Amino acid sequence: MNLGLVFEQGDAVLIFVFLSLVVMSIATWSIIIWRTFRLLKAKKANRVELEKFWNASSIAEAHKNVDAQYSPLAQMINESIELKNTYQQRQQPGNLAIQVPFDTYMTRHIRNAMTKALRPFESGLTTLASIGATAPFIGLFGTVWGIYHALINISAAGQMSIAAVAGPIGEALVATAAGLFVAIPAVLAYNALVRGNKTLSHELDSFAHDLHAQLAVEKKTQE
């Protein structure tokens, strides 16, 4: 099966189909490598920053020690501590913050900080889902188009032998195989990355309760 014949003998539509699948395949594997590396790096960084947090003697020391460059957990910690430190400054006449108790205020902002920290890990998932859903149909379209033109050419040439039919149709069927070759890794990677994001989200959500409790204790000791 010579794929070069597709580009040598195929028309513009069939060539466009194959080029589209090539671009989709490159995009899929680029996202897989990039997102997998980033997710694994974030989970490793979270373990390191979590240990730094619990080994700190105070919230201020924890805020100073944790590094939020690669860790969404550290990003959530830093942003929550900064909001806790500015809570008193927000309590001024006419400010809505004065009407919100500290526990409610911190619960809301820790949740927002967690969402913000997890948002970058959603990038690329829509592309993988779209490729996984559309690549098989693009390949099927290329096959149908290729078979149609192959039959037209065979009919015009008046050749009805098996050899004359099998060759062009076989080349056209490559488009379907190419579409599946692109779609299957995209779907598997999408499911794996979504699962990884859920695990990361559960880790942050579990720690968020401990962080809230620790900030509440810190505030009480300062009063």
PDB file of N, CA and C in Angstrom, residues 27-32 34-36 38 118-132 186-187 189-191 193-194 197:
ATOM      1  N   ALA A  27      -1.077  17.522  15.934  1.00  0.00           N
ATOM      2  CA  ALA A  27      -1.673  18.269  17.049  1.00  0.00           C
ATOM      3  C   ALA A  27      -1.989  17.337  18.216  1.00  0.00           C
ATOM      4  N   THR A  28      -2.508  16.145  17.910  1.00  0.00           N
ATOM      5  CA  THR A  28      -2.869  15.191  18.959  1.00  0.00           C
ATOM      6  C   THR A  28      -1.654  14.784  19.782  1.00  0.00           C
ATOM      7  N   TRP A  29      -0.590  14.375  19.111  1.00  0.00           N
ATOM      8  CA  TRP A  29       0.588  13.904  19.836  1.00  0.00           C
ATOM      9  C   TRP A  29       1.307  15.044  20.543  1.00  0.00           C
ATOM     10  N   SER A  30       1.243  16.240  19.974  1.00  0.00           N
ATOM     11  CA  SER A  30       1.837  17.399  20.659  1.00  0.00           C
ATOM     12  C   SER A  30       1.111  17.675  21.970  1.00  0.00           C
ATOM     13  N   ILE A  31      -0.227  17.649  21.927  1.00  0.00           N
ATOM     14  CA  ILE A  31      -1.020  17.876  23.137  1.00  0.00           C
ATOM     15  C   ILE A  31      -0.796  16.762  24.151  1.00  0.00           C
ATOM     16  N   ILE A  32      -0.739  15.513  23.667  1.00  0.00           N
ATOM     17  CA  ILE A  32      -0.535  14.378  24.573  1.00  0.00           C
ATOM     18  C   ILE A  32       0.783  14.525  25.329  1.00  0.00           C
ATOM     19  N   TRP A  34       2.706  17.257  25.701  1.00  0.00           N
ATOM     20  CA  TRP A  34       2.746  18.488  26.512  1.00  0.00           C
ATOM     21  C   TRP A  34       1.903  18.360  27.772  1.00  0.00           C
ATOM     22  N   ARG A  35       0.653  17.890  27.627  1.00  0.00           N
ATOM     23  CA  ARG A  35      -0.252  17.824  28.765  1.00  0.00           C
ATOM     24  C   ARG A  35       0.163  16.741  29.761  1.00  0.00           C
ATOM     25  N   THR A  36       0.631  15.594  29.264  1.00  0.00           N
ATOM     26  CA  THR A  36       1.072  14.528  30.162  1.00  0.00           C
ATOM     27  C   THR A  36       2.271  14.986  30.985  1.00  0.00           C
ATOM     28  N   ARG A  38       3.108  18.051  31.717  1.00  0.00           N
ATOM     29  CA  ARG A  38       2.705  19.102  32.640  1.00  0.00           C
ATOM     30  C   ARG A  38       1.932  18.537  33.824  1.00  0.00           C
ATOM     31  N   LEU A 118      -6.606  25.206  38.563  1.00  0.00           N
ATOM     32  CA  LEU A 118      -6.871  24.038  37.713  1.00  0.00           C
ATOM     33  C   LEU A 118      -7.198  24.414  36.267  1.00  0.00           C
ATOM     34  N   ARG A 119      -7.545  25.678  36.035  1.00  0.00           N
ATOM     35  CA  ARG A 119      -7.987  26.080  34.702  1.00  0.00           C
ATOM     36  C   ARG A 119      -6.963  25.794  33.599  1.00  0.00           C
ATOM     37  N   PRO A 120      -5.659  26.035  33.807  1.00  0.00           N
ATOM     38  CA  PRO A 120      -4.704  25.763  32.731  1.00  0.00           C
ATOM     39  C   PRO A 120      -4.658  24.300  32.298  1.00  0.00           C
ATOM     40  N   PHE A 121      -5.061  23.391  33.173  1.00  0.00           N
ATOM     41  CA  PHE A 121      -4.999  21.970  32.844  1.00  0.00           C
ATOM     42  C   PHE A 121      -6.170  21.527  31.965  1.00  0.00           C
ATOM     43  N   GLU A 122      -7.104  22.431  31.710  1.00  0.00           N
ATOM     44  CA  GLU A 122      -8.208  22.122  30.806  1.00  0.00           C
ATOM     45  C   GLU A 122      -7.847  22.402  29.351  1.00  0.00           C
ATOM     46  N   SER A 123      -6.785  23.164  29.128  1.00  0.00           N
ATOM     47  CA  SER A 123      -6.421  23.519  27.755  1.00  0.00           C
ATOM     48  C   SER A 123      -5.990  22.275  26.982  1.00  0.00           C
ATOM     49  N   GLY A 124      -6.424  22.203  25.742  1.00  0.00           N
ATOM     50  CA  GLY A 124      -6.085  21.076  24.880  1.00  0.00           C
ATOM     51  C   GLY A 124      -7.121  19.973  24.872  1.00  0.00           C
ATOM     52  N   LEU A 125      -7.940  19.887  25.919  1.00  0.00           N
ATOM     53  CA  LEU A 125      -8.929  18.806  25.980  1.00  0.00           C
ATOM     54  C   LEU A 125     -10.000  18.951  24.911  1.00  0.00           C
ATOM     55  N   THR A 126     -10.421  20.194  24.654  1.00  0.00           N
ATOM     56  CA  THR A 126     -11.431  20.415  23.615  1.00  0.00           C
ATOM     57  C   THR A 126     -10.896  20.006  22.248  1.00  0.00           C
ATOM     58  N   THR A 127      -9.620  20.298  22.006  1.00  0.00           N
ATOM     59  CA  THR A 127      -9.013  19.916  20.727  1.00  0.00           C
ATOM     60  C   THR A 127      -8.965  18.405  20.587  1.00  0.00           C
ATOM     61  N   LEU A 128      -8.559  17.701  21.647  1.00  0.00           N
ATOM     62  CA  LEU A 128      -8.516  16.240  21.590  1.00  0.00           C
ATOM     63  C   LEU A 128      -9.905  15.648  21.371  1.00  0.00           C
ATOM     64  N   ALA A 129     -10.892  16.191  22.065  1.00  0.00           N
ATOM     65  CA  ALA A 129     -12.261  15.687  21.900  1.00  0.00           C
ATOM     66  C   ALA A 129     -12.758  15.918  20.477  1.00  0.00           C
ATOM     67  N   SER A 130     -12.456  17.083  19.927  1.00  0.00           N
ATOM     68  CA  SER A 130     -12.897  17.397  18.562  1.00  0.00           C
ATOM     69  C   SER A 130     -12.217  16.496  17.543  1.00  0.00           C
ATOM     70  N   ILE A 131     -10.919  16.273  17.720  1.00  0.00           N
ATOM     71  CA  ILE A 131     -10.193  15.393  16.788  1.00  0.00           C
ATOM     72  C   ILE A 131     -10.709  13.967  16.889  1.00  0.00           C
ATOM     73  N   GLY A 132     -10.913  13.494  18.119  1.00  0.00           N
ATOM     74  CA  GLY A 132     -11.415  12.136  18.292  1.00  0.00           C
ATOM     75  C   GLY A 132     -12.794  11.929  17.694  1.00  0.00           C
ATOM     76  N   ALA A 186      -6.367  10.092  20.181  1.00  0.00           N
ATOM     77  CA  ALA A 186      -6.984  11.310  20.706  1.00  0.00           C
ATOM     78  C   ALA A 186      -8.035  10.981  21.762  1.00  0.00           C
ATOM     79  N   VAL A 187      -8.859   9.977  21.495  1.00  0.00           N
ATOM     80  CA  VAL A 187      -9.907   9.592  22.445  1.00  0.00           C
ATOM     81  C   VAL A 187      -9.301   9.001  23.714  1.00  0.00           C
ATOM     82  N   ALA A 189      -6.272   9.483  24.910  1.00  0.00           N
ATOM     83  CA  ALA A 189      -5.564  10.535  25.638  1.00  0.00           C
ATOM     84  C   ALA A 189      -6.549  11.461  26.348  1.00  0.00           C
ATOM     85  N   TYR A 190      -7.654  11.774  25.688  1.00  0.00           N
ATOM     86  CA  TYR A 190      -8.664  12.635  26.313  1.00  0.00           C
ATOM     87  C   TYR A 190      -9.187  12.008  27.603  1.00  0.00           C
ATOM     88  N   ASN A 191      -9.538  10.729  27.536  1.00  0.00           N
ATOM     89  CA  ASN A 191     -10.056  10.055  28.730  1.00  0.00           C
ATOM     90  C   ASN A 191      -9.010  10.003  29.835  1.00  0.00           C
ATOM     91  N   LEU A 193      -6.416  12.059  30.315  1.00  0.00           N
ATOM     92  CA  LEU A 193      -6.140  13.384  30.855  1.00  0.00           C
ATOM     93  C   LEU A 193      -7.294  13.893  31.713  1.00  0.00           C
ATOM     94  N   VAL A 194      -8.523  13.603  31.304  1.00  0.00           N
ATOM     95  CA  VAL A 194      -9.676  13.985  32.124  1.00  0.00           C
ATOM     96  C   VAL A 194      -9.611  13.276  33.479  1.00  0.00           C
ATOM     97  N   ASN A 197      -6.953  14.961  35.518  1.00  0.00           N
ATOM     98  CA  ASN A 197      -7.433  16.244  36.046  1.00  0.00           C
ATOM     99  C   ASN A 197      -8.369  16.047  37.233  1.00  0.00           C
TER     100      ASN A 197
END
